[in-house]
Coordinates of C-alpha atoms and ligand atoms in Angstrom, one line a residue:
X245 CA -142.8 3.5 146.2
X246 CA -139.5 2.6 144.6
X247 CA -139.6 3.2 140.6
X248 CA -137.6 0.4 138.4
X249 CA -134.9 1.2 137.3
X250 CA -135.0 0.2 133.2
X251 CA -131.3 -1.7 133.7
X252 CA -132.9 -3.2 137.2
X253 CA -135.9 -4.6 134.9
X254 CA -134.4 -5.5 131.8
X255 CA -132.2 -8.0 134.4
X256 CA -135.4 -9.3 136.3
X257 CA -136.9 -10.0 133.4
X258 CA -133.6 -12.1 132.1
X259 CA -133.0 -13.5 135.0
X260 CA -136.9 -15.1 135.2
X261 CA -136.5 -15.9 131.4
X262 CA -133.6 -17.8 131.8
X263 CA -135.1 -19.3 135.5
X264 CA -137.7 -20.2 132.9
X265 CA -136.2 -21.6 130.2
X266 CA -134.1 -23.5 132.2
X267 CA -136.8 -25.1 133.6
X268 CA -138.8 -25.8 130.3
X269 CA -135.3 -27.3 129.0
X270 CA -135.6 -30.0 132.2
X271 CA -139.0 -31.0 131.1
X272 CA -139.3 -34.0 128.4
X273 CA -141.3 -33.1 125.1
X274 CA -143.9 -35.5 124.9
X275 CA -146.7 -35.3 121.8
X276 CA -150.4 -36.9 122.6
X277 CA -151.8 -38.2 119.4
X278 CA -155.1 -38.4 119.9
X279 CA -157.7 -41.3 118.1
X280 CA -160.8 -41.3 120.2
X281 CA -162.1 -43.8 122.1
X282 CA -163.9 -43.8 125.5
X283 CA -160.8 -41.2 127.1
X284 CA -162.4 -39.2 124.6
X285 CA -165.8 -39.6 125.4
X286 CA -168.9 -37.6 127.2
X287 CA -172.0 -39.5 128.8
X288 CA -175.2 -38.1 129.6
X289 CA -174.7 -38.1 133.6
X290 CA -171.8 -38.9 136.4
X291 CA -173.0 -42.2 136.6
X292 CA -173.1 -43.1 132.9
X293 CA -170.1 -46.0 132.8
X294 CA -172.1 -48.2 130.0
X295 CA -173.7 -46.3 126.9
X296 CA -171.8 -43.5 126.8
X297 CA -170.6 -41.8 123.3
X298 CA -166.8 -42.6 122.7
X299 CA -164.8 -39.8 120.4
X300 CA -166.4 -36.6 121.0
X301 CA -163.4 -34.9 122.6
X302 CA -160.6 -33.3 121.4
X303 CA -157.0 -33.5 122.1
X304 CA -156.4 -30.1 123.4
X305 CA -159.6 -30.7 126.2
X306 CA -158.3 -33.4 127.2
X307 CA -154.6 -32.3 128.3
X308 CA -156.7 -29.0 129.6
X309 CA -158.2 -31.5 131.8
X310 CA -155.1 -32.3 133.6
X311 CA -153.1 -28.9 134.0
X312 CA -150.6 -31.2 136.5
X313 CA -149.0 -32.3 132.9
X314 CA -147.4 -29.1 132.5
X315 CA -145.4 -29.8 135.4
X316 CA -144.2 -33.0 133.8
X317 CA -143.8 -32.5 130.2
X318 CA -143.9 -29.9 127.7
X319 CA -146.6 -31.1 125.7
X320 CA -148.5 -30.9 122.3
X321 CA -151.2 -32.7 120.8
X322 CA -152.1 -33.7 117.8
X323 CA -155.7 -35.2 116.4
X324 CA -154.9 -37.7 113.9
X325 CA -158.3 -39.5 114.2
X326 CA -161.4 -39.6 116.3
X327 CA -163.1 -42.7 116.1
X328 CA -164.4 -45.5 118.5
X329 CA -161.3 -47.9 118.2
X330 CA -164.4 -51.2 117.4
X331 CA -163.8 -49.4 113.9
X332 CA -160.2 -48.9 113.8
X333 CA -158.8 -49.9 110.4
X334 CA -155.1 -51.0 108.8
X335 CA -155.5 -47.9 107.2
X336 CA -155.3 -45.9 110.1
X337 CA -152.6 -48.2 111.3
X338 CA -150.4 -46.7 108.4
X339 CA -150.8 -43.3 108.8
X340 CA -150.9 -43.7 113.1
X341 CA -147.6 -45.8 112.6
X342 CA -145.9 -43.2 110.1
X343 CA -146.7 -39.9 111.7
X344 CA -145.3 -42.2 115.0
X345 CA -142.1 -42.4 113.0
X346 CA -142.5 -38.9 111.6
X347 CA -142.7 -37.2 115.3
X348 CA -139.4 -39.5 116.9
X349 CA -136.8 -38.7 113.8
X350 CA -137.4 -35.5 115.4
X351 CA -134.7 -34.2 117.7
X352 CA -137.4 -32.1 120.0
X353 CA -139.8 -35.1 120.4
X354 CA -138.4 -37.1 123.6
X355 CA -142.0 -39.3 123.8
X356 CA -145.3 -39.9 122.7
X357 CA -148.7 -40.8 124.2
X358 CA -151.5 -42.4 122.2
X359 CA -155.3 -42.0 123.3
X360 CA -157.2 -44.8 121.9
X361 CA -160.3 -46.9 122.4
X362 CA -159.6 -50.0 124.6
X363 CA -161.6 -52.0 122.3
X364 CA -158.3 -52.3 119.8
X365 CA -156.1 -50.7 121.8
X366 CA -154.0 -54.0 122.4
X367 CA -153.7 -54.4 118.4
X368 CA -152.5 -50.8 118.2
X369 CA -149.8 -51.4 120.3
X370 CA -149.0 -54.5 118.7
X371 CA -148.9 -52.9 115.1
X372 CA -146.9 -50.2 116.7
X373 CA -144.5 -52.2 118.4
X374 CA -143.5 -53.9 114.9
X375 CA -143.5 -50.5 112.8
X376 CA -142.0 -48.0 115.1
X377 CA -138.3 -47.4 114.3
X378 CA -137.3 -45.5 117.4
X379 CA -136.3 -46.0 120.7
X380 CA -138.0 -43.7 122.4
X381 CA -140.9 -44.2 124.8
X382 CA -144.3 -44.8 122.5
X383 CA -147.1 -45.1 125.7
X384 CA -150.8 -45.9 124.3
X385 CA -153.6 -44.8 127.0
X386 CA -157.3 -45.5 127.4
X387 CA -160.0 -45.4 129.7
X388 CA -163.1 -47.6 130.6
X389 CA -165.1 -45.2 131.3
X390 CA -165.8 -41.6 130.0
X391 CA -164.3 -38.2 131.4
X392 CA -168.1 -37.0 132.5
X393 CA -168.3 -39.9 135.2
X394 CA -167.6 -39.9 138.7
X395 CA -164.0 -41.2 139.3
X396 CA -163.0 -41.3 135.4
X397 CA -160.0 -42.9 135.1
X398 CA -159.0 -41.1 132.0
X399 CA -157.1 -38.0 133.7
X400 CA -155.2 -39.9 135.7
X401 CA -154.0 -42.4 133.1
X402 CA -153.4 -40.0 130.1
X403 CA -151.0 -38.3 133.3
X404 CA -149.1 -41.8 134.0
X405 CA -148.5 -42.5 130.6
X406 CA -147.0 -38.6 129.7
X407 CA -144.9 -39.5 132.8
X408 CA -144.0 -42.7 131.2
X409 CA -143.0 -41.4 127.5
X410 CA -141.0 -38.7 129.2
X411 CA -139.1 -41.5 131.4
X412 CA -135.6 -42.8 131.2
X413 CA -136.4 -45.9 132.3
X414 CA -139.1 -46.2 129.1
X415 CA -136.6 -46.1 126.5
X416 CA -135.6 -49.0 124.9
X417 CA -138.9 -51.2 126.2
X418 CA -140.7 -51.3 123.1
X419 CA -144.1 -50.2 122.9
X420 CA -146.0 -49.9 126.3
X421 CA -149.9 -50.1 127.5
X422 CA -150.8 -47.5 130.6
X423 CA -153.6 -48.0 132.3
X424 CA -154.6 -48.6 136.1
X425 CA -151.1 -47.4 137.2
X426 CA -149.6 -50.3 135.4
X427 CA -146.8 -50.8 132.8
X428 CA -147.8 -53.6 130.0
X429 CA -145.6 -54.7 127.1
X430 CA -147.5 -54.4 123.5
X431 CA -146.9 -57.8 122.5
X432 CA -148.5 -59.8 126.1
X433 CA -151.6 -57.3 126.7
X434 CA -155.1 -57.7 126.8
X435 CA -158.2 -56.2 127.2
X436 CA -159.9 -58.6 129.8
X437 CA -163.1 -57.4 130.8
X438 CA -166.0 -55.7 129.4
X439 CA -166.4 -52.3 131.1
X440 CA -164.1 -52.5 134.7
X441 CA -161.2 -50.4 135.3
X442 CA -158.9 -53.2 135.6
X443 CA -159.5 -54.5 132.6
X444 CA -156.1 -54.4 131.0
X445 CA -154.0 -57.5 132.1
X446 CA -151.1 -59.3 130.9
X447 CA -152.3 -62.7 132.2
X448 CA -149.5 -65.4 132.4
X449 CA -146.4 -63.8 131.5
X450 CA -146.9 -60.7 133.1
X451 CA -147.1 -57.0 133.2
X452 CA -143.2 -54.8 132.5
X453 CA -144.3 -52.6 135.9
X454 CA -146.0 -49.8 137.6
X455 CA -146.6 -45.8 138.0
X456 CA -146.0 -45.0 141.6
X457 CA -144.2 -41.6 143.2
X458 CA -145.3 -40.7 140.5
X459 CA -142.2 -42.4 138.5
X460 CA -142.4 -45.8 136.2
X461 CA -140.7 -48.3 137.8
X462 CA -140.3 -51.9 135.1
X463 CA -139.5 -54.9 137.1
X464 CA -139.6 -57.2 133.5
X465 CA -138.7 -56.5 130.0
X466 CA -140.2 -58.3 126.7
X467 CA -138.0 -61.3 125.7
X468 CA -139.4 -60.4 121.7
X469 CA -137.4 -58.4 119.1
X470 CA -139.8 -55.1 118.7
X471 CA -139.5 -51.7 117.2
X472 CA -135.8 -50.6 115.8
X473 CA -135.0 -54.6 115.7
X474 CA -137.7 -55.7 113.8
X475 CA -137.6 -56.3 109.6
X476 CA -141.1 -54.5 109.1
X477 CA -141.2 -51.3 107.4
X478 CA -144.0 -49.5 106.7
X479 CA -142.8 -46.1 105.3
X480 CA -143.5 -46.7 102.0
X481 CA -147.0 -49.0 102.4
X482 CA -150.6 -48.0 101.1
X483 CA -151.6 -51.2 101.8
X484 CA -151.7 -54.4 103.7
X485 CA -152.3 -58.1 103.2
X486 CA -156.1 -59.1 103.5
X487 CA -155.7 -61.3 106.3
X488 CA -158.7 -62.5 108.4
X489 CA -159.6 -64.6 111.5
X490 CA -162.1 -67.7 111.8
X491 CA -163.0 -68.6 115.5
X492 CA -163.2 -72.0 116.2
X493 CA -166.5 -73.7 118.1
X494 CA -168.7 -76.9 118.7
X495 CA -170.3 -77.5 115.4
X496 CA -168.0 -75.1 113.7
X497 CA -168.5 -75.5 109.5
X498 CA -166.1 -74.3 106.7
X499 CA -168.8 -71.1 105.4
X500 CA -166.9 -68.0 107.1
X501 CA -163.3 -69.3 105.9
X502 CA -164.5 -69.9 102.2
X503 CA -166.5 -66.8 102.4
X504 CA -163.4 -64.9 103.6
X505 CA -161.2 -66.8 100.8
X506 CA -163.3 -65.7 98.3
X507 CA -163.5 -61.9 99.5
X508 CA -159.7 -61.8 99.0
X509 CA -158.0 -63.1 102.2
X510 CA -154.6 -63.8 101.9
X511 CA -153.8 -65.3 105.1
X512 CA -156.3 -66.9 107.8
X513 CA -155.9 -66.8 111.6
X514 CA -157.8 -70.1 112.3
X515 CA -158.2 -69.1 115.9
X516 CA -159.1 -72.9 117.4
X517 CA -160.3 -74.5 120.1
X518 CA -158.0 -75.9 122.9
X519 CA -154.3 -76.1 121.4
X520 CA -155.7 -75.0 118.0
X521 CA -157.6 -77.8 117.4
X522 CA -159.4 -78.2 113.8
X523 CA -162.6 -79.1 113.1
X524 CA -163.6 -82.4 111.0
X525 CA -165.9 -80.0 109.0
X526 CA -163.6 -77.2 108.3
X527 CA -159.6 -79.4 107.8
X528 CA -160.2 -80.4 104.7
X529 CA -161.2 -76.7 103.6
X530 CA -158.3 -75.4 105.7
X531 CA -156.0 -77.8 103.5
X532 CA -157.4 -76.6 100.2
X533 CA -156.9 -73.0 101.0
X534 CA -153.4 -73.8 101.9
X535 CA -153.2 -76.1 98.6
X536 CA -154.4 -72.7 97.0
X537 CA -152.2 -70.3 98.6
X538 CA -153.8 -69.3 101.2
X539 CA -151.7 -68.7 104.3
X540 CA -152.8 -70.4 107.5
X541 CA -151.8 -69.7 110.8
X542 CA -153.5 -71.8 113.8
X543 CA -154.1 -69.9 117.3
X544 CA -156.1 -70.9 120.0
X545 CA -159.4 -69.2 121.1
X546 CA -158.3 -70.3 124.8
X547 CA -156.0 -66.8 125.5
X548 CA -153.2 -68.2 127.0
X549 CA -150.1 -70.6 126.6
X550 CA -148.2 -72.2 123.6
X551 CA -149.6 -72.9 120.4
X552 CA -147.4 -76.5 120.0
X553 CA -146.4 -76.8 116.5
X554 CA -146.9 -80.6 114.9
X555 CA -149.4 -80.7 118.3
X556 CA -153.0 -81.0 117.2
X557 CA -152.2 -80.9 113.2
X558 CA -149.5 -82.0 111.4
X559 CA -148.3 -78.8 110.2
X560 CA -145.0 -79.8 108.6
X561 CA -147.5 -81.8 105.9
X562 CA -150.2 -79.3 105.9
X563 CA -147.3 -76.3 105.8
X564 CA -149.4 -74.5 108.4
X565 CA -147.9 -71.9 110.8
X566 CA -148.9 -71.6 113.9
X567 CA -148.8 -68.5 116.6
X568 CA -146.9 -69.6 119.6
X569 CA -148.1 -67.5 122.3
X570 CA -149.8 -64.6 120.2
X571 CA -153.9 -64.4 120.8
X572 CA -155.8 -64.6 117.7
X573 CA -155.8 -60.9 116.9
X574 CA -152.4 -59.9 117.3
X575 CA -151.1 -63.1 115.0
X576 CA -153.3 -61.4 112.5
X577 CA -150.8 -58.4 112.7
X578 CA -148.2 -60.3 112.6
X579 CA -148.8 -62.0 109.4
X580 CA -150.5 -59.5 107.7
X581 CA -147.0 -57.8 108.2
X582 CA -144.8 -61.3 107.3
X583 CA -146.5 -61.0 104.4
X584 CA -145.2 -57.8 103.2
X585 CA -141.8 -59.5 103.6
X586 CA -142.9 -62.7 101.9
X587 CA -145.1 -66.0 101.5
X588 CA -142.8 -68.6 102.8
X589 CA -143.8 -70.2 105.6
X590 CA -140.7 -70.9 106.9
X591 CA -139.6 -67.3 107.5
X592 CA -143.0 -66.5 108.3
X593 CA -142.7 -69.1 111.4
X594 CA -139.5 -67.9 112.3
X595 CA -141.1 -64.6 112.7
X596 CA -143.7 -66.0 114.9
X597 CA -141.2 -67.3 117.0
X598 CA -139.0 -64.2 116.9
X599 CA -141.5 -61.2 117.5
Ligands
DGL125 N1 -166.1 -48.0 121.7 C1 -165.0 -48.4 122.6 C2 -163.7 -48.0 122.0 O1 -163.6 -46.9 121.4 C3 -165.1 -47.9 123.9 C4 -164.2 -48.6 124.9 C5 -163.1 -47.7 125.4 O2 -162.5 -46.9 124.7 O3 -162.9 -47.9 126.6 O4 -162.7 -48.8 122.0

């Protein structure tokens, strides 16, 4: 058998390092921070889809659960939380949002994928997509229904969105939603039904593509300032306005505004009926917590189209805002943020009509 020769190995063994490296050096560097959530969670059989435990595995088993992302990405992950996303909080918004910011000012990180909990997962992205200074991809991922079932669509999502953050084609887009094979924009997505697969939709106005090939192909992009062109910055916030949401219904009454007033609430979603109609019962109340300082912003319970300003309440008089196109919990975001800019409801409209 023919002995090698030191010289003869020393070059093999350069040559494949280099072969290597080269290779490694063609692959993005994408981080997965991982928060929990049903991508993250175990149920007692295959065919547990419903009452399942969300959060009880770690970042690392998950990317071991889909070796194909080594051929895509040079990955690492990172466990900032592990939580069911129902209990997601503005504090973990601020530290999520600054080790987001933290990871892209870094030269070596090309993208990064979020696992979340769908339950919040569209306010996530909409936080996000007003804090994150960067251009590069951000790609939050989800799953409805746990990595023990029978066709979990977990794997296959956190592996779309790794291909997404480490994508050309990403940068620029703002921050996106991955799930089902499709591209949505942070700002227009929403978790639509309970516990199916296709739950995430961006009803209306549309989703920003699809994963196919695999390769993300975008076919729209978001008309809304977002990321490096917004004014919100959260680097140096411990804190965020107390603002909170009242939903509007048939025999609606003023109790859960008043009570929410009184806990502190600096601003109030008032998410209405119909074109953000208000109550007889609850105006007047409305009025004196504007009187008082409150901030009020009126959205529509209804999920889709424009909220008309001057349409079902005179909101020059009453200085209300309202929330344009934004559902109920992402205007919430929105002016909890405003308000870390200021109280005027002017600029706070403008930003309604701007993000
Ligand atoms: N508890 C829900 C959450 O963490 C499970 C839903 C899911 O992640 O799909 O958001």
């Amino acid at each position: 058998m023919q002995r090698f020769k030191p010289a003869q190995f020393i070059f093999t063994l350069f040559a494949f390092l280099m072969a290597f490296s080269v290779h490694a050096q063609k692959l993005p560097n994408v981080t997965i921070l991982a928060t929990g959530g049903t991508i993250a969670g175990t149920g007692a059989s295959s065919t547990t889809t419903v009452g399942y435990t969300a959060a009880t595995v770690g970042v690392q088993q998950l990317i071991n659960a889909v070796p194909e992302l080594s051929k895509i990405a040079t990955v690492t992950g990172e466990q900032v939380f592990q939580i069911a996303s129902e209990s997601m909080t503005n504090d973990h918004w601020l530290t999520l949002g600054k080790r987001v910011n933290t990871l892209l000012a870094q030269p070596n990180v090309d993208g990064i994928v979020i696992t979340h909990g769908t339950d919040t997962l569209e306010e996530t992205a909409y936080f996000l997509n007003l804090v994150v200074k960067s251009r590069k991809p951000v790609v939050l991922v989800g799953a409805m229904r746990p990595g023990t079932a029978l066709s979990a669509d977990g794997p296959i999502n956190l592996y779309n969105a790794v291909l997404i953050a480490g994508s050309q084609e990403a940068i620029g887009k703002g921050v996106l939603v991955a799930l089902g094979d499709q591209i949505h924009g942070a700002r227009d997505v929403t978790k639509t039904n309970t516990s199916t697969p296709d739950s995430f939709k961006t009803p209306e106005l549309g989703m920003l593509g699809y994963i196919q090939g695999p390769k993300a192909h975008f076919y729209h992009t978001s008309t809304r300032k977002h990321t490096v062109d917004t004014e919100f910055d959260i680097s140096n916030l411990s804190v965020l306005p107390q603002v909170d949401i009242v939903y509007g219904y048939a025999n609606m009454n003023p109790v859960a505004l008043n009570a929410f007033i009184a806990a502190g609430a600096k601003g109030i979603v008032h998410a209405g009926t119909g074109d953000g109609s208000l109550a007889a019962k609850v105006k007047p109340d409305l009025i004196a917590a504007r009187k008082n300082g409150t901030v009020i912003v009126r959205a529509s319970r209804v999920g889709n189209g424009i909220l008309a300003r001057n349409g079902e309440a005179n909101d020059d008089e009453l200085d209300f805002v309202v929330a344009d196109t934004l559902n109920p919990q992402k205007a919430r975001i929105l002016l909890m943020l405003g308000m870390t800019k200021t109280t005027n409801t002017k600029e706070l409209q403008r930003m309604f009509y701007m993000y």
